[in-house]
Coordinates of C-alpha atoms and ligand atoms in Angstrom, one line a residue:
M1 CA -57.1 -87.1 -43.0
E2 CA -56.2 -85.1 -39.9
S3 CA -58.5 -82.3 -39.0
E4 CA -57.5 -79.3 -36.8
N5 CA -59.5 -80.8 -34.0
N6 CA -57.8 -84.1 -34.2
P7 CA -54.1 -83.3 -34.3
S8 CA -51.6 -86.1 -34.7
R9 CA -50.3 -87.6 -31.5
S10 CA -46.9 -88.4 -33.1
I11 CA -44.0 -86.8 -31.2
F12 CA -41.2 -84.9 -33.0
K13 CA -38.1 -83.3 -31.6
L14 CA -38.4 -79.6 -32.2
R15 CA -36.1 -78.1 -34.8
D16 CA -33.2 -76.0 -33.3
D17 CA -34.6 -72.7 -34.5
V18 CA -38.0 -73.4 -32.9
M19 CA -36.3 -74.4 -29.6
L20 CA -34.3 -71.3 -29.7
K21 CA -37.3 -69.1 -30.2
I22 CA -39.1 -70.7 -27.3
A23 CA -36.0 -70.2 -25.1
A24 CA -35.7 -66.6 -26.3
G25 CA -39.3 -66.0 -25.3
E26 CA -38.4 -66.8 -21.7
V27 CA -35.4 -64.6 -21.4
I28 CA -36.4 -61.7 -23.6
D29 CA -39.9 -60.5 -23.3
R30 CA -39.5 -56.8 -24.0
P31 CA -36.7 -54.3 -24.9
F32 CA -35.9 -53.8 -21.3
S33 CA -34.9 -57.5 -20.9
V34 CA -32.4 -57.0 -23.7
V35 CA -31.1 -53.8 -22.0
R36 CA -30.7 -55.7 -18.8
E37 CA -28.8 -58.5 -20.4
L38 CA -26.5 -56.2 -22.4
L39 CA -25.7 -54.0 -19.4
D40 CA -25.1 -57.1 -17.3
N41 CA -22.6 -58.4 -19.8
S42 CA -20.8 -55.0 -19.9
L43 CA -20.6 -54.9 -16.1
D44 CA -19.4 -58.6 -15.9
A45 CA -16.7 -57.6 -18.4
G46 CA -15.3 -55.2 -15.8
S47 CA -16.2 -52.0 -17.7
S48 CA -15.8 -48.6 -16.0
N49 CA -17.7 -46.7 -18.7
I50 CA -21.0 -47.8 -20.2
T51 CA -23.3 -46.0 -22.7
L52 CA -26.7 -47.1 -23.7
W53 CA -28.6 -45.8 -26.7
L54 CA -32.3 -46.5 -27.3
E55 CA -34.3 -45.7 -30.4
E56 CA -38.1 -45.8 -30.1
G57 CA -37.9 -47.3 -26.7
G58 CA -35.5 -50.0 -27.9
K59 CA -38.0 -51.3 -30.5
T60 CA -35.9 -50.4 -33.5
R61 CA -32.4 -50.2 -32.0
I62 CA -30.7 -50.9 -28.6
R63 CA -26.9 -50.2 -28.4
V64 CA -24.6 -50.7 -25.6
L65 CA -20.9 -49.6 -25.7
D66 CA -18.4 -50.5 -23.0
N67 CA -14.7 -50.4 -22.3
G68 CA -14.6 -53.8 -20.7
C69 CA -12.3 -56.8 -21.3
G70 CA -13.6 -57.4 -24.9
M71 CA -13.8 -60.6 -26.8
S72 CA -11.5 -62.4 -29.2
K73 CA -12.6 -63.5 -32.7
E74 CA -12.9 -67.1 -31.4
D75 CA -15.2 -65.9 -28.6
L76 CA -17.3 -63.8 -31.0
E77 CA -17.8 -66.8 -33.2
I78 CA -19.6 -68.7 -30.4
C79 CA -20.8 -66.1 -28.0
F80 CA -24.3 -66.1 -29.5
L81 CA -24.8 -69.9 -29.5
P82 CA -27.1 -71.3 -26.8
H83 CA -25.4 -72.2 -23.5
T84 CA -22.0 -70.6 -24.2
T85 CA -20.6 -68.7 -21.3
S86 CA -17.2 -67.8 -19.9
K87 CA -18.6 -67.4 -16.4
I88 CA -19.2 -71.0 -15.2
R89 CA -17.9 -74.4 -16.2
E90 CA -19.0 -77.0 -13.7
N91 CA -22.1 -77.8 -11.7
E92 CA -20.4 -76.6 -8.5
D93 CA -19.8 -73.2 -10.1
L94 CA -23.6 -72.6 -9.8
Y95 CA -23.2 -72.2 -6.1
K96 CA -20.5 -69.5 -6.3
I97 CA -21.6 -67.0 -8.9
Y98 CA -19.9 -63.6 -8.6
T99 CA -21.2 -62.3 -12.0
L100 CA -24.6 -61.0 -13.1
G101 CA -24.9 -63.5 -15.9
F102 CA -24.0 -67.2 -15.9
R103 CA -26.6 -69.0 -18.0
G104 CA -25.1 -68.3 -21.4
E105 CA -28.6 -67.7 -22.8
A106 CA -28.8 -64.0 -23.3
L107 CA -26.9 -63.4 -26.6
S108 CA -28.4 -66.5 -28.1
S109 CA -31.9 -65.4 -27.2
V110 CA -31.3 -61.9 -28.5
S111 CA -29.8 -63.2 -31.7
A112 CA -32.8 -65.5 -32.3
C113 CA -35.2 -62.6 -32.5
S114 CA -33.3 -59.7 -33.9
R115 CA -30.4 -58.6 -36.0
L116 CA -27.4 -58.6 -33.7
E117 CA -24.1 -56.8 -34.4
I118 CA -21.2 -57.0 -32.0
T119 CA -17.9 -55.3 -32.4
S120 CA -15.3 -56.2 -29.8
K121 CA -11.6 -55.8 -29.2
L122 CA -9.7 -57.4 -26.3
S123 CA -8.3 -54.9 -23.9
N124 CA -5.3 -57.0 -22.9
N125 CA -3.5 -57.2 -26.3
S126 CA -3.1 -55.4 -29.5
L127 CA -5.1 -57.7 -31.8
P128 CA -7.5 -55.8 -34.0
A129 CA -11.2 -55.6 -33.3
N130 CA -13.7 -57.9 -35.0
K131 CA -17.2 -57.5 -36.0
L132 CA -19.9 -60.2 -35.9
I133 CA -23.3 -59.9 -37.5
V134 CA -26.0 -62.5 -36.7
Q135 CA -29.6 -62.5 -37.9
A136 CA -32.2 -64.8 -36.6
G137 CA -29.5 -67.0 -35.1
R138 CA -27.3 -67.2 -38.2
I139 CA -23.8 -65.7 -38.8
M140 CA -24.0 -63.2 -41.7
E141 CA -20.5 -61.8 -41.2
L142 CA -17.4 -62.1 -39.0
G143 CA -14.1 -60.4 -39.6
P144 CA -11.7 -57.7 -38.6
Y145 CA -13.1 -54.2 -38.1
K146 CA -12.0 -50.9 -36.5
G147 CA -12.8 -50.5 -32.9
N148 CA -11.4 -49.5 -29.5
P149 CA -10.8 -51.9 -26.6
G150 CA -14.1 -53.1 -25.3
T151 CA -17.4 -54.2 -26.9
S152 CA -20.3 -52.6 -28.6
V153 CA -23.5 -54.5 -29.1
D154 CA -26.3 -53.4 -31.5
V155 CA -29.7 -55.0 -31.4
Y156 CA -31.9 -54.0 -34.4
N157 CA -35.6 -54.7 -35.0
L158 CA -36.3 -56.8 -31.9
F159 CA -39.0 -59.5 -32.5
F160 CA -38.9 -58.9 -36.3
N161 CA -39.6 -62.6 -36.7
M162 CA -42.0 -62.9 -33.7
P163 CA -45.0 -60.9 -34.8
A164 CA -47.2 -61.9 -31.8
R165 CA -44.6 -60.6 -29.4
K166 CA -44.0 -57.5 -31.4
K167 CA -47.7 -56.7 -31.4
F168 CA -47.7 -56.6 -27.6
L169 CA -45.0 -54.0 -27.3
K170 CA -46.2 -50.8 -25.7
S171 CA -45.6 -47.2 -26.9
S172 CA -42.1 -46.1 -27.3
S173 CA -42.3 -43.9 -24.2
A174 CA -43.7 -46.8 -22.1
E175 CA -40.9 -49.1 -23.3
T176 CA -38.3 -46.4 -22.7
N177 CA -39.5 -46.0 -19.1
M178 CA -39.1 -49.7 -18.4
C179 CA -35.6 -49.6 -19.9
K180 CA -34.7 -46.6 -17.8
K181 CA -35.8 -48.4 -14.7
I182 CA -33.4 -51.3 -15.4
F183 CA -30.7 -48.8 -16.3
T184 CA -31.1 -46.9 -13.1
D185 CA -31.2 -50.1 -10.9
L186 CA -27.8 -51.1 -12.3
A187 CA -26.4 -47.6 -12.1
L188 CA -27.3 -47.6 -8.4
S189 CA -25.5 -50.9 -7.8
Y190 CA -22.3 -49.7 -9.5
P191 CA -21.8 -46.1 -8.5
D192 CA -18.2 -46.1 -9.4
V193 CA -19.0 -46.9 -13.1
T194 CA -19.8 -44.0 -15.5
F195 CA -23.1 -44.5 -17.2
R196 CA -24.7 -42.5 -20.1
L197 CA -28.1 -42.9 -21.6
F198 CA -29.1 -41.5 -25.0
L199 CA -32.7 -41.5 -26.2
N200 CA -32.9 -41.1 -29.9
D201 CA -29.4 -39.6 -29.9
N202 CA -30.0 -37.1 -27.1
L203 CA -28.0 -37.5 -24.0
K204 CA -30.6 -37.9 -21.2
V205 CA -28.7 -39.2 -18.3
F206 CA -25.1 -38.9 -17.3
F207 CA -23.7 -40.5 -14.1
P208 CA -20.0 -39.8 -13.4
P209 CA -18.2 -42.1 -11.0
E210 CA -19.5 -41.2 -7.5
D211 CA -20.4 -42.7 -4.2
Y212 CA -23.6 -44.4 -3.2
I213 CA -25.2 -41.3 -1.7
Q214 CA -24.3 -39.1 -4.7
R215 CA -25.5 -41.7 -7.2
I216 CA -28.8 -42.2 -5.4
S217 CA -29.4 -38.4 -5.3
S218 CA -28.4 -38.1 -9.0
A219 CA -30.9 -40.8 -9.9
Y220 CA -33.8 -39.2 -8.0
P221 CA -32.8 -35.5 -8.1
N222 CA -36.4 -34.3 -7.5
L223 CA -37.2 -36.6 -4.7
L224 CA -34.1 -36.6 -2.5
K225 CA -32.0 -34.1 -0.6
K226 CA -28.4 -35.4 -0.3
E227 CA -28.0 -33.9 3.1
L228 CA -30.8 -36.0 4.5
L229 CA -29.1 -39.3 3.5
D230 CA -26.7 -41.2 5.7
I231 CA -24.7 -44.3 5.0
L232 CA -24.6 -47.2 7.4
N233 CA -22.3 -50.2 7.0
I234 CA -23.6 -53.4 8.4
E235 CA -21.2 -56.3 8.8
H236 CA -21.8 -59.9 9.4
E237 CA -19.7 -63.0 8.8
D238 CA -21.9 -64.1 5.9
F239 CA -22.9 -60.8 4.5
K240 CA -22.2 -57.1 4.3
V241 CA -24.9 -54.4 3.8
T242 CA -24.3 -50.9 2.7
A243 CA -27.5 -49.1 3.7
V244 CA -28.3 -45.7 2.5
L245 CA -30.8 -44.3 4.9
G246 CA -33.1 -41.3 4.7
R247 CA -33.6 -39.3 7.9
P248 CA -37.1 -39.5 9.2
E249 CA -38.1 -36.2 7.8
L250 CA -37.4 -37.6 4.3
S251 CA -40.4 -39.9 4.4
R252 CA -42.7 -40.6 1.4
R253 CA -46.3 -41.7 0.8
D254 CA -45.2 -44.7 -1.1
R255 CA -42.6 -47.5 -1.0
K256 CA -40.8 -46.4 -4.2
L257 CA -37.6 -45.5 -2.4
I258 CA -37.3 -48.6 -0.4
Q259 CA -35.1 -50.6 -2.6
V260 CA -33.2 -53.9 -2.1
F261 CA -30.2 -55.1 -4.1
V262 CA -28.6 -58.4 -3.6
N263 CA -25.1 -59.0 -5.1
K264 CA -25.7 -55.9 -7.3
R265 CA -29.1 -57.2 -8.5
R266 CA -32.3 -55.3 -7.6
I267 CA -34.8 -57.7 -6.2
Q268 CA -38.4 -57.6 -5.0
E269 CA -38.0 -59.3 -1.7
Y270 CA -41.0 -58.4 0.5
S271 CA -39.5 -59.5 3.7
L272 CA -36.5 -57.2 3.4
I273 CA -38.6 -54.2 2.2
Q274 CA -40.7 -54.9 5.2
A275 CA -37.6 -55.0 7.5
A276 CA -36.7 -51.5 6.3
E277 CA -40.3 -50.3 6.8
Y278 CA -40.6 -51.9 10.3
S279 CA -37.3 -50.3 11.5
Y280 CA -38.8 -46.9 11.0
T281 CA -42.2 -47.6 12.5
E282 CA -41.5 -45.6 15.7
Y283 CA -40.2 -42.6 13.6
L284 CA -42.8 -42.3 10.9
P285 CA -46.5 -41.9 11.3
G286 CA -48.8 -44.4 9.6
G287 CA -49.0 -44.1 5.8
N288 CA -45.4 -42.7 5.6
F289 CA -42.6 -44.8 4.3
P290 CA -38.9 -44.3 4.7
V291 CA -36.1 -43.9 2.1
V292 CA -33.9 -47.0 2.4
F293 CA -31.5 -48.5 -0.1
L294 CA -30.0 -51.8 1.0
F295 CA -27.1 -53.0 -1.0
I296 CA -26.5 -56.5 0.3
E297 CA -23.4 -58.5 -0.6
I298 CA -23.9 -62.0 0.5
K299 CA -21.7 -65.1 0.0
P300 CA -22.9 -66.5 -3.3
E301 CA -23.4 -70.0 -1.8
L302 CA -26.0 -68.6 0.6
V303 CA -28.3 -67.3 -2.2
D304 CA -29.8 -68.9 -5.2
F305 CA -30.5 -66.7 -8.2
N306 CA -31.1 -69.8 -10.4
I307 CA -34.8 -69.9 -9.7
H308 CA -35.9 -67.2 -12.2
P309 CA -34.7 -66.8 -15.8
A310 CA -34.7 -63.0 -15.4
K311 CA -33.1 -63.3 -11.9
K312 CA -35.8 -61.1 -10.3
E313 CA -36.2 -63.6 -7.5
V314 CA -33.7 -65.0 -5.2
K315 CA -33.8 -67.7 -2.5
F316 CA -32.0 -67.1 0.7
F317 CA -30.7 -69.8 2.9
N318 CA -31.3 -67.9 6.0
I319 CA -33.3 -64.7 5.5
N320 CA -34.2 -64.4 9.2
I321 CA -30.6 -63.5 10.3
L322 CA -30.4 -60.9 7.6
H323 CA -33.8 -59.5 8.5
R324 CA -32.9 -59.2 12.2
K325 CA -29.5 -57.7 11.7
I326 CA -30.9 -55.1 9.3
V327 CA -33.7 -54.1 11.7
T328 CA -31.3 -53.9 14.7
E329 CA -28.8 -51.8 13.0
I330 CA -31.2 -49.4 11.3
K331 CA -33.0 -49.0 14.7
S332 CA -29.8 -48.1 16.4
Y333 CA -28.9 -45.6 13.7
L334 CA -32.4 -44.0 14.2
N335 CA -31.8 -43.6 18.0
Q336 CA -30.1 -40.3 17.2
F337 CA -33.4 -38.9 16.0
N338 CA -35.1 -39.6 19.3
I339 CA -36.9 -36.6 20.7
T340 CA -35.9 -36.1 24.3
I341 CA -35.6 -33.6 27.0
Q342 CA -32.1 -33.4 28.3
K343 CA -32.2 -35.5 31.4
T344 CA -30.3 -33.0 33.5
Y345 CA -33.2 -30.6 33.1
L346 CA -35.7 -33.0 34.3
P347 CA -37.5 -32.2 37.5
V348 CA -37.1 -34.6 40.4
T349 CA -40.0 -36.9 41.1
E350 CA -40.9 -35.2 44.4
S351 CA -41.7 -32.0 42.7
F352 CA -44.7 -33.7 41.1
T353 CA -46.5 -33.3 44.4
N354 CA -45.4 -29.7 45.1
F355 CA -46.4 -28.6 41.7
F356 CA -49.2 -26.4 42.9
P357 CA -47.4 -24.0 45.2
D358 CA -50.2 -21.5 45.2
Q359 CA -52.8 -23.1 47.5
K360 CA -55.4 -20.6 46.4
I361 CA -55.8 -22.8 43.3
T362 CA -58.1 -25.6 44.2
K363 CA -56.5 -28.9 43.5
P364 CA -58.7 -30.9 41.2
D365 CA -60.5 -33.6 43.0
I366 CA -59.0 -36.8 41.7
K367 CA -58.4 -39.8 43.7
N368 CA -56.0 -41.6 41.4
T369 CA -53.2 -40.0 39.6
L370 CA -51.6 -40.8 36.3
K371 CA -49.0 -42.7 38.3
D372 CA -51.7 -45.0 39.5
T373 CA -52.9 -45.5 36.0
L374 CA -49.5 -46.5 35.0
I375 CA -48.9 -48.8 38.0
N376 CA -52.3 -50.5 37.8
V377 CA -52.6 -50.3 34.1
S378 CA -53.5 -54.0 33.8
E379 CA -56.2 -54.1 36.4
E380 CA -57.9 -50.8 35.6
Y381 CA -59.4 -49.7 32.4
S382 CA -61.4 -46.8 33.6
R383 CA -58.4 -44.4 33.1
P384 CA -58.5 -42.9 36.5
G385 CA -57.7 -39.2 36.4
F386 CA -59.4 -38.9 33.0
R387 CA -63.0 -38.2 32.3
E388 CA -64.6 -39.3 29.2
S389 CA -65.3 -36.6 26.7
S390 CA -68.2 -34.6 28.1
K391 CA -70.1 -31.5 27.5
E392 CA -69.3 -30.2 31.0
P393 CA -67.7 -26.8 31.1
I394 CA -64.0 -26.9 31.6
E395 CA -63.0 -26.3 35.1
K396 CA -62.6 -22.7 36.3
N397 CA -58.9 -23.2 36.8
H398 CA -58.5 -24.5 33.3
I399 CA -55.9 -21.8 32.9
I400 CA -53.8 -21.7 35.9
K401 CA -51.0 -19.3 36.7
I402 CA -48.2 -21.0 38.5
H403 CA -45.2 -19.1 39.2
S404 CA -42.5 -21.0 37.4
D405 CA -39.1 -21.8 38.9
N406 CA -37.9 -22.5 35.4
T407 CA -36.8 -26.1 36.3
N408 CA -40.2 -27.6 36.3
P409 CA -42.6 -27.6 33.4
K410 CA -45.4 -25.1 33.9
Y411 CA -48.7 -26.4 32.8
I412 CA -50.7 -23.7 31.2
G413 CA -53.8 -25.5 30.1
S414 CA -55.6 -27.7 27.5
L415 CA -56.1 -26.7 23.9
F416 CA -58.8 -28.1 21.7
D417 CA -59.3 -30.9 24.3
V418 CA -56.3 -32.8 23.0
F419 CA -53.2 -30.7 23.4
L420 CA -51.6 -29.9 26.7
I421 CA -49.8 -26.6 26.6
C422 CA -46.8 -26.1 28.8
E423 CA -43.9 -23.7 29.3
Y424 CA -40.6 -25.3 30.0
R425 CA -37.4 -23.4 30.2
D426 CA -37.6 -21.0 27.3
D427 CA -39.9 -23.1 25.1
L428 CA -43.6 -23.5 24.6
F429 CA -44.6 -27.2 24.3
I430 CA -47.7 -28.4 22.6
I431 CA -48.1 -31.9 23.8
D432 CA -50.5 -34.5 22.2
Q433 CA -52.2 -36.1 25.2
H434 CA -53.2 -39.2 23.4
A435 CA -49.8 -39.8 21.8
A436 CA -48.0 -39.2 25.1
H437 CA -50.2 -41.5 27.2
E438 CA -50.1 -44.1 24.4
K439 CA -46.3 -44.2 24.4
I440 CA -46.1 -44.3 28.2
I441 CA -48.5 -47.3 28.3
Y442 CA -46.7 -48.9 25.4
N443 CA -43.4 -48.8 27.3
L444 CA -45.0 -50.2 30.4
L445 CA -46.7 -53.0 28.6
K446 CA -43.5 -53.9 26.9
S447 CA -41.5 -54.1 30.1
K448 CA -43.9 -56.2 32.2
E449 CA -45.0 -59.8 32.3
K450 CA -48.4 -60.6 30.7
S451 CA -51.1 -61.8 33.0
L452 CA -53.7 -63.9 31.3
Q453 CA -57.4 -64.0 31.7
E454 CA -59.4 -67.0 30.7
M455 CA -62.3 -66.2 28.4
L456 CA -65.7 -67.1 29.8
F457 CA -66.9 -67.5 26.3
P458 CA -64.0 -68.3 23.9
I459 CA -64.0 -66.2 20.7
S460 CA -64.3 -68.4 17.6
F461 CA -63.1 -67.4 14.2
D462 CA -62.5 -69.0 10.8
V463 CA -59.4 -68.5 8.7
S464 CA -58.1 -69.6 5.3
N465 CA -55.8 -72.6 4.7
S466 CA -52.6 -70.4 4.6
E467 CA -53.7 -68.5 7.7
T468 CA -54.3 -71.8 9.5
E469 CA -50.8 -72.9 8.6
R470 CA -49.3 -69.6 9.9
L471 CA -51.3 -69.7 13.1
L472 CA -50.0 -73.2 13.9
E473 CA -46.5 -72.2 13.0
K474 CA -46.7 -69.0 15.2
K475 CA -48.7 -70.5 18.0
K476 CA -45.8 -70.3 20.5
D477 CA -45.0 -66.7 19.5
I478 CA -48.6 -65.5 20.1
E479 CA -48.8 -67.4 23.4
K480 CA -45.7 -65.4 24.5
L481 CA -47.6 -62.3 23.4
G482 CA -50.5 -63.3 25.7
I483 CA -53.1 -64.8 23.3
I484 CA -54.0 -68.5 23.7
I485 CA -55.6 -70.2 20.8
N486 CA -57.1 -73.6 20.2
K487 CA -57.8 -75.3 16.9
T488 CA -61.4 -76.3 16.8
G489 CA -61.8 -77.4 13.1
I490 CA -60.0 -77.7 9.8
N491 CA -59.8 -73.9 9.4
S492 CA -61.3 -72.7 12.6
F493 CA -59.9 -71.6 16.0
E494 CA -61.0 -70.1 19.2
I495 CA -59.3 -67.7 21.6
T496 CA -59.4 -69.2 25.1
A497 CA -57.4 -66.6 27.0
I498 CA -55.8 -63.3 26.5
A499 CA -53.5 -60.9 28.3
V500 CA -55.7 -58.6 30.5
D501 CA -54.0 -55.7 28.9
Y502 CA -55.7 -56.6 25.6
I503 CA -59.2 -56.5 27.0
P504 CA -59.9 -53.0 25.6
I505 CA -59.0 -54.3 22.1
S506 CA -62.1 -55.3 20.1
E507 CA -62.6 -58.9 19.1
S508 CA -62.4 -58.0 15.4
E509 CA -59.1 -56.2 15.9
I510 CA -57.6 -59.3 17.7
I511 CA -58.8 -61.6 14.9
K512 CA -57.4 -59.2 12.3
F513 CA -54.1 -59.4 14.1
L514 CA -54.2 -63.2 14.2
K515 CA -54.8 -63.3 10.5
D516 CA -51.7 -61.3 9.7
L517 CA -48.9 -63.1 11.4
N518 CA -46.3 -63.2 8.7
H519 CA -43.9 -61.0 10.6
P520 CA -41.0 -61.6 13.0
F521 CA -41.8 -61.8 16.7
A522 CA -40.6 -58.3 17.6
E523 CA -42.9 -56.8 15.0
L524 CA -45.9 -58.8 16.1
E525 CA -45.2 -57.7 19.7
H526 CA -44.9 -54.0 18.5
R527 CA -48.2 -54.3 16.7
I528 CA -50.3 -55.8 19.4
L529 CA -48.8 -53.6 22.1
S530 CA -49.4 -50.5 20.0
I531 CA -53.1 -51.5 19.6
A532 CA -53.5 -52.1 23.3
A533 CA -51.7 -48.9 24.2
C534 CA -53.9 -46.9 21.8
R535 CA -57.1 -48.4 23.1
K536 CA -56.1 -47.8 26.8
A537 CA -54.8 -44.2 26.3
V538 CA -56.7 -41.1 27.0
K539 CA -58.3 -39.9 23.8
E540 CA -58.8 -36.6 22.0
G541 CA -61.8 -34.9 23.8
D542 CA -61.1 -36.6 27.1
I543 CA -60.8 -33.9 29.7
I544 CA -57.9 -34.2 32.0
D545 CA -57.6 -32.6 35.4
N546 CA -54.6 -30.3 36.0
Q547 CA -52.6 -32.6 38.3
T548 CA -53.0 -35.5 36.0
A549 CA -52.0 -33.3 33.1
V550 CA -48.9 -32.3 35.0
E551 CA -48.0 -35.9 35.7
L552 CA -48.6 -36.9 32.1
I553 CA -46.3 -34.1 31.0
N554 CA -43.6 -35.1 33.4
A555 CA -43.9 -38.7 32.3
A556 CA -43.7 -37.7 28.7
F557 CA -40.6 -35.6 29.3
A558 CA -38.9 -38.6 30.8
L559 CA -39.5 -40.7 27.7
E560 CA -36.5 -42.0 25.8
N561 CA -38.0 -41.1 22.5
A562 CA -41.0 -38.8 22.4
R563 CA -42.8 -40.4 19.5
C564 CA -45.9 -42.4 19.8
P565 CA -45.7 -46.1 18.9
H566 CA -46.9 -45.2 15.4
G567 CA -44.1 -42.7 14.9
R568 CA -45.9 -39.4 15.4
P569 CA -44.1 -36.9 17.5
I570 CA -45.6 -36.4 20.9
W571 CA -44.9 -32.7 21.1
H572 CA -44.1 -29.7 19.1
V573 CA -41.9 -27.0 20.5
I574 CA -42.0 -23.3 19.8
S575 CA -39.2 -21.3 21.3
K576 CA -39.6 -18.1 23.1
E577 CA -37.5 -16.4 20.5
Q578 CA -39.8 -17.6 17.7
I579 CA -42.9 -16.3 19.6
Y580 CA -41.2 -12.9 20.2
K581 CA -40.3 -12.7 16.6
L582 CA -43.8 -13.5 15.5
L583 CA -45.1 -10.6 17.6
K584 CA -42.3 -8.3 16.5
R585 CA -41.1 -7.9 20.1
T586 CA -37.4 -7.7 20.8
L587 CA -36.1 -10.2 23.3
Ligands
ADP601 P1 -23.7 -65.1 -19.9 O1 -23.6 -63.7 -19.6 O2 -24.7 -65.8 -19.1 O3 -22.4 -65.8 -19.8 P2 -24.4 -64.2 -22.5 O4 -25.2 -64.9 -23.6 O5 -25.0 -63.0 -22.0 O6 -24.2 -65.3 -21.4 O7 -22.9 -64.0 -23.0 C1 -22.1 -65.0 -23.5 C2 -20.7 -64.7 -23.3 O8 -20.3 -63.7 -24.2 C3 -20.3 -64.2 -21.9 O9 -20.1 -65.3 -21.0 C4 -19.1 -63.4 -22.2 O10 -17.9 -64.2 -22.2 C5 -19.3 -62.9 -23.6 N1 -19.7 -61.5 -23.6 C6 -21.0 -61.0 -23.8 N2 -21.0 -59.7 -23.7 C7 -19.8 -59.2 -23.5 C8 -19.2 -57.9 -23.3 N3 -19.9 -56.8 -23.3 N4 -17.8 -57.9 -23.0 C9 -17.1 -59.0 -23.0 N5 -17.6 -60.3 -23.1 C10 -18.9 -60.4 -23.4
MG602 MG1 -25.0 -62.3 -20.0

């Protein structure tokens, strides 16, 4: 006799209904998977108007009505059988899929674990509609019925015959939310299609046909202002991207509104989300994320959706080109938000030296100027011209009165030991000394060759298997960035030389950098140079003498984009008019 602990080893071929249930389990795991499959089918059928009804989060009823091409009676008879599809025929077709569906598994999976009712009428002829009822994979009814062109699909009592799965369903409101997410993702991909969503017979969402920007702002009415969104078309021979980009002021504290769609399908592709994020680094301070929607249309033969039954993942044949192109184009779009001083107003360089026309004011005793700091930035770390934060009283001439000729910035003084206050034209500038210096150094480091310094005592560090692989793969890139490493054990390395400019960076920061190399070269360069610039720059609390302050201000005003490498603005401007208004004085 067989006991439970000693099951028979004989092999049986599974019965069809058991196979079907197993297959259904892969495609359909909750109501939202049914919603996705039904909406996909309506969209593949070319519908321009789609309505979704949900009862109890889809647990008792999901209904999708469309005005698409419809199905004939013959199609209805087989549409719910496994592997029946009108979308592909041959092996080669798998490499050129233009539809959302292609596996021919959805209706069969749904029908295996629910009661499925489909009414459909072809839209290209006058034959009557037909209704099909299938329960647990068996036809209960098929015959003529009343109906308009298009298809309506009803799914009742999902998982009625799969108690284990039914038990794991969440509350109706949680299931509703998941369904809404799928609904919104598809509605964003097809802005020209009308969508309606009813929850327990109440109309909750209505999207009329609109453009991408309107659709996105209708989908997130509380989060987005339409006026702050722009559209950017990116063209390449292998792909086309319609990017909807939020202006920098529309930043968020999370990545919720960085969304990527490939051939109409929302995907979670870290490297493209990261491309969007990286493009904005110079415009958004740390911890802020941009609003970026990327609708990518790529030749079907260059992507493979056939790696995940629910098509959440996609394999790209060359993601690097896509990544680079997206970053370059978004960055050039963002150029318009650079903070600059109009070049024509800029004082000429000679004026730096004549900046203290009133000789009664003692020039601060500094040997090196900011200019030297910049020129010798690699040899000198002592930040000439700057003194470390000290308790010393601020110089007598902390507030200097210089008669302004209105073309040069007039330095007024330092505020809270971090802001330089300056009058320029009819504006008051509050300049962040650290951010300004950091950006100036960053630009300089970026433009010059790296000179290396051998380590007297190489820095050893251990990494994981995957980090080892990455380090070996990126060895050339990091050498170009000025860090020479040497493998000393299975998972250990040493740093034998580094660019002199990185000397102020702590060992642990360099090691942290080397453990996180899964980024394109430009981003790695940006990261390491930002750290180096930050460490070298004058800090909050460092007291700057007047002349150095003036030079720093002039250098900051000459920047192409007055934001620090981490995206914070370098200055804030208050106009004369605003100040007069504040004090109720007429101008
Ligand atoms: P797939 O979408 O992968 O082809 P499905 O099981 O989802 O497989 O659907 C099977 C077939 O039924 C589709 O290929 C299509 O021909 C037909 N079909 C399903 N839903 C609709 C619809 N709403 N309108 C028209 N035809 C449909
Ligand atoms: Mg389908």
